Each structure stands twice: as C-alpha cells, then as structure tokens.
Coordinates of C-alpha atoms in Angstrom, one line a residue:
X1 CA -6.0 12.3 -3.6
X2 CA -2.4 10.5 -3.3
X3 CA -2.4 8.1 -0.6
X4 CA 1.1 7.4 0.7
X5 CA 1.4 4.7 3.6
X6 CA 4.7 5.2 5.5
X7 CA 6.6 3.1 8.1
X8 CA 6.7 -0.2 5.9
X9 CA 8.9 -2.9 7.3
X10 CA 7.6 -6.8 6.8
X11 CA 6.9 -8.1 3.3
X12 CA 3.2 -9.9 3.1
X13 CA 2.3 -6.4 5.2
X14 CA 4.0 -4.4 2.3
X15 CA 2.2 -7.2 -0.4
X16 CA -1.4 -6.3 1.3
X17 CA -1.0 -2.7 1.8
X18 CA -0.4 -2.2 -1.8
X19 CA -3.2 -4.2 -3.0
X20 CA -5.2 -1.8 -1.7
X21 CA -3.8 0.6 -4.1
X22 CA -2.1 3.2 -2.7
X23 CA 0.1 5.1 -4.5
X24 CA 3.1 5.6 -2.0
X25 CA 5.0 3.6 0.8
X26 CA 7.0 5.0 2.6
X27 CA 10.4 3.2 4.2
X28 CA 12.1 4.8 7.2
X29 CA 15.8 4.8 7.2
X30 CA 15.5 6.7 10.4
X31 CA 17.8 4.4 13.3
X32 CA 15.6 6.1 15.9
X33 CA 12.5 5.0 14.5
X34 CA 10.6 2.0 15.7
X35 CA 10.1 1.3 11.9
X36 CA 13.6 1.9 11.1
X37 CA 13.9 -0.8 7.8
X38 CA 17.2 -1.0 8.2
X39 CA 20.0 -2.2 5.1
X40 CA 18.9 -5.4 4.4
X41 CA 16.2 -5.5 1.6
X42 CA 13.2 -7.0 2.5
X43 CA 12.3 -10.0 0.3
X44 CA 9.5 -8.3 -1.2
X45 CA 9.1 -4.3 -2.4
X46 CA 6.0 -2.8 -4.1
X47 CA 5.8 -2.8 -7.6
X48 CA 2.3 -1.1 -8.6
X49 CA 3.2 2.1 -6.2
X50 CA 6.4 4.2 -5.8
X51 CA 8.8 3.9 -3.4
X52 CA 9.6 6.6 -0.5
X53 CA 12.9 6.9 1.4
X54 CA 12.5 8.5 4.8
X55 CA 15.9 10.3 5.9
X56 CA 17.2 12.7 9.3
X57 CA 20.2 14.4 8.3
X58 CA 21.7 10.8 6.6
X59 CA 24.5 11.3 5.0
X60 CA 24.6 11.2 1.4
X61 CA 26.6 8.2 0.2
X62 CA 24.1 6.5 2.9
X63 CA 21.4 8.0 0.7
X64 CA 23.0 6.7 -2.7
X65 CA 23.1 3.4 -1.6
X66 CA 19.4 3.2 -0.2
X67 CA 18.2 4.7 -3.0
X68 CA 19.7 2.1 -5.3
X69 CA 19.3 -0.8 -2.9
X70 CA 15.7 -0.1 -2.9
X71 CA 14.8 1.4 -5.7
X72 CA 13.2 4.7 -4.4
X73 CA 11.6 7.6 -6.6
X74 CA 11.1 9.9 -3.8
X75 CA 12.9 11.0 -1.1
X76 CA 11.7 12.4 2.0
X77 CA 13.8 14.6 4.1
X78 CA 12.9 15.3 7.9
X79 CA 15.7 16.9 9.6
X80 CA 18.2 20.4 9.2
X81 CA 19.1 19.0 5.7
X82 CA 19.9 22.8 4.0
X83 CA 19.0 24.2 0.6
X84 CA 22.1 23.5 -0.5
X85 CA 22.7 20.1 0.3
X86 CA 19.3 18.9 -1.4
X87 CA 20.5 21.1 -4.3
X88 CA 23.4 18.5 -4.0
X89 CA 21.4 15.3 -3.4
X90 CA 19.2 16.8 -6.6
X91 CA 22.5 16.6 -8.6
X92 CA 23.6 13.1 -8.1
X93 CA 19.9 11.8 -8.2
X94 CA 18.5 14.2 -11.1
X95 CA 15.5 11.1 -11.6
X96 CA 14.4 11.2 -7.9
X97 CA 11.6 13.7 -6.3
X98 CA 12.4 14.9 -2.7
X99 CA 10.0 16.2 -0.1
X100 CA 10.5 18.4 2.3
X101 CA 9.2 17.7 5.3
X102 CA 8.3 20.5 7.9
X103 CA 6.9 20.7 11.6
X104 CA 3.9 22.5 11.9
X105 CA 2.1 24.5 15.4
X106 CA 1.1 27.4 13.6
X107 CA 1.1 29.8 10.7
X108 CA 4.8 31.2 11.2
X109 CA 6.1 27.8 10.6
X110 CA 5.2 28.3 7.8
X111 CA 7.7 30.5 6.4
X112 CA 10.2 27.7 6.4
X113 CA 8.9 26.7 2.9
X114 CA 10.2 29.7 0.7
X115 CA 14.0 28.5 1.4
X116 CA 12.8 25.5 -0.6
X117 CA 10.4 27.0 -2.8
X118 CA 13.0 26.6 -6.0
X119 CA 14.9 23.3 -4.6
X120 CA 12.5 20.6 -3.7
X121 CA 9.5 18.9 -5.5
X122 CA 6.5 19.4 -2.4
X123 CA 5.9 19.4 0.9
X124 CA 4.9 17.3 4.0
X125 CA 3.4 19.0 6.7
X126 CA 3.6 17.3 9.8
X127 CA 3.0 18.0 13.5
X128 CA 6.1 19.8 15.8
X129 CA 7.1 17.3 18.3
X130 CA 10.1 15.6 20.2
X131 CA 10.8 13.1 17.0
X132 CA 11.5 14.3 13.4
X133 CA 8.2 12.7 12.6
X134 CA 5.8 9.7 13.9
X135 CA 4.3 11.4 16.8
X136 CA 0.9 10.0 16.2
X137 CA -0.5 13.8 17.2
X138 CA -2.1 16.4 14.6
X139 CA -1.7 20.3 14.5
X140 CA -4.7 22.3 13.9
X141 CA -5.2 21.8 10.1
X142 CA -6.4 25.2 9.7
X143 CA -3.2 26.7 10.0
X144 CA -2.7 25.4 6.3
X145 CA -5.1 28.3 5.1
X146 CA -2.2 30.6 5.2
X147 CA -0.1 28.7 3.2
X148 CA 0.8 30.3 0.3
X149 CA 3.3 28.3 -1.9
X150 CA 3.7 27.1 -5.3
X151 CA 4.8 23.8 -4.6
X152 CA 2.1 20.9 -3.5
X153 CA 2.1 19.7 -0.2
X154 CA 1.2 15.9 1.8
X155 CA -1.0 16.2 4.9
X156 CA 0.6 14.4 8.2
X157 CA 0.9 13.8 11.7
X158 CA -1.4 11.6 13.4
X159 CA -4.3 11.0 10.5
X160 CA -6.4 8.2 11.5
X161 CA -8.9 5.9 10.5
X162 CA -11.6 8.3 11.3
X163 CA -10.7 11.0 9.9
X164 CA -11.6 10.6 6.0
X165 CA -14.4 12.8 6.1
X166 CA -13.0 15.1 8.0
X167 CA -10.6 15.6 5.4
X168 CA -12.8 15.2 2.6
X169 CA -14.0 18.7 3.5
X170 CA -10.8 20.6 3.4
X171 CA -10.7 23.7 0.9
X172 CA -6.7 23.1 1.0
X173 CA -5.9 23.4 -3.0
X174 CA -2.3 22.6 -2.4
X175 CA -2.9 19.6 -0.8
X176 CA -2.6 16.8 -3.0
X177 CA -2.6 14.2 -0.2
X178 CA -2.2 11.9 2.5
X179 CA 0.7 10.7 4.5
X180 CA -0.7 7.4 7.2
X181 CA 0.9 5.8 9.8
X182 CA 0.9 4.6 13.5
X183 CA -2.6 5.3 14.1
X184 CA -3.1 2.7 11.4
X185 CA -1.2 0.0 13.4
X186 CA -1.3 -3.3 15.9
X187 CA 2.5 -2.8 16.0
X188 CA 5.0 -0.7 15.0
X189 CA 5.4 -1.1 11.0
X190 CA 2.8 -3.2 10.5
X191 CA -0.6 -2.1 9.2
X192 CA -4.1 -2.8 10.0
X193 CA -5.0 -3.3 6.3
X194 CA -9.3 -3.4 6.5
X195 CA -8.6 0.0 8.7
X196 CA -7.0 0.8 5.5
X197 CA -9.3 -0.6 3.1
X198 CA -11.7 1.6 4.9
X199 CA -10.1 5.0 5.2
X200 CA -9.2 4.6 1.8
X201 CA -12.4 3.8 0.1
X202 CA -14.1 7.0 2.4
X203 CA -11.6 8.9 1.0
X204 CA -11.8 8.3 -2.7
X205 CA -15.8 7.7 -2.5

C-alpha cells in the first residue's frame, strides 16, 4: 500500500520521514495552509520517494515554476481546477501525474469523479470541510463502496496513528493508499516520526 506523508516543510523532518520509506511527500503550496512551504527550496528534498505538489486553484505559470523548483512528479489538485484546465496543465507537463482531489460526506459526491475519469491519473478522497483539505476529520469510509471508477484512488482526511488496522481490513480494491498528516504532528508540518514508524510498519505487516 502507497504511503504518501503530506504537509512537509523543515529539512532533517523531511530527511527522517523518508527514511522510514514512504513512497510520497507531499509539499503544500497552499498560502492558507499552516504548512504552506512557501518559494524558497528547502535545503534538503527527498530523494528515495517522489515528490507531491499540493495546489488551490494556483495559477499555472505558479505551477511551472514549483514544479521545476522542486522537482515534483505529481501534482495534487484541491480546488474548482476544471477538466479543461488540467487537460492544459497535462500539456505543458506531459511527465507529471495529477491527482484529483475530492471532498467526500456521502455517496453522491461521488459523481464528481467521471468529469475526470479520462483527464487525471487517480484520486484522493478526502473529508468535506471549511478548508480545501487538512481538517484532521474523516467521512464514513464506507461511502467508498459505491465508488465505481476506473482510476485508483488515495484515502484521506484525518487518518491517524491508530487507525492501521482499521484500514488493513478495507475491501476497497481501488484504493491503492494512504495520504497522512496532522494527526501525525507536535506542530504544524513537522512529523512525529516513531508515530510513523509505527503506523507504517502495522500497515505493511
């Protein structure tokens, strides 16, 4: 199962996270966010895991020029970005994978998915709230049973360190992972690697 770490801001936190091996970390490009990374690389980026831009509605030379800065092989998307402008943003970066990210309270939100059935490379699911994402709250994971797509999706919104089992039992055959974050924290963008270590190694057990 993919384990993508998200909200990465200070470098010996990045350095420690992805010993643990996980196979995504995600960087928030967000301005509202807490764990908004900002411009300025930081002086150390993974190398052993791919990289994950996290964008609301950003405009897309401001998307060029993170993706190069930083080096990223995904992006995520998590605001009214259209079909047609990630068909766009698909053009100019024919090399990168986006995700789609969607809010999720029950099966009819669903339905947003088949606008990007043909378009994007998977899905996150994450929990409807006041912020685009980073609520720290889950939906009702059973909702998921009614998903019916072709493309692969990320499980989010408020996973914590408890929760491994739990998820371990999911007959979800499109879900091909997880997305972790502030329940995973002593402070906004930086992570409580042995709560990592942990989770992970339940996981993967």
């Amino acid at each position: 199962m993919i384990i993508k770490v998200c909200g990465m801001r200070y470098p010996e936190n990045i350095r420690a996270v992805e010993a643990l091996g996980v196979d995504l970390m995600g960087f928030i490009f967000w301005p509202g966010s807490s764990r908004y990374v900002g411009v300025e690389v930081p002086s150390y980026l993974p190398g052993s895991c791919r990289r994950v831009g996290v964008f609301v509605d950003s405009a897309l030379p401001d998307i060029l020029s993170a993706v190069k800065g930083f080096g990223l092989d995904i992006i995520q998307l998590h605001g009214h970005e259209s079909p047609e402008a990630i068909t766009e943003l698909k053009e100019r970066l024919p090399s990168v994978q986006v995700l789609r990210s969607l809010a999720i309270s029950g099966p009819g939100d669903l339905a947003q998915a088949r606008e990007y059935e043909n378009i994007c490379d998977g899905f996150l699911f994450d929990t409807k709230g006041k912020l685009p994402g980073g609520n720290g709250r889950q939906f009702d994971w059973n909702v998921l049973r009614h998903y019916n797509g072709s493309l692969p999706f990320l499980l989010s919104g408020g996973i914590g360190p408890g929760d491994g089992m739990r998820i371990r039992s999911l007959d979800l055959p499109q879900c091909i992972g997880v997305d972790l974050n502030s329940r995973f924290e002593t402070a906004p963008g930086l992570k409580d690697v042995e709560a990592l270590g942990t989770f992970i190694e339940t996981l993967r057990s």
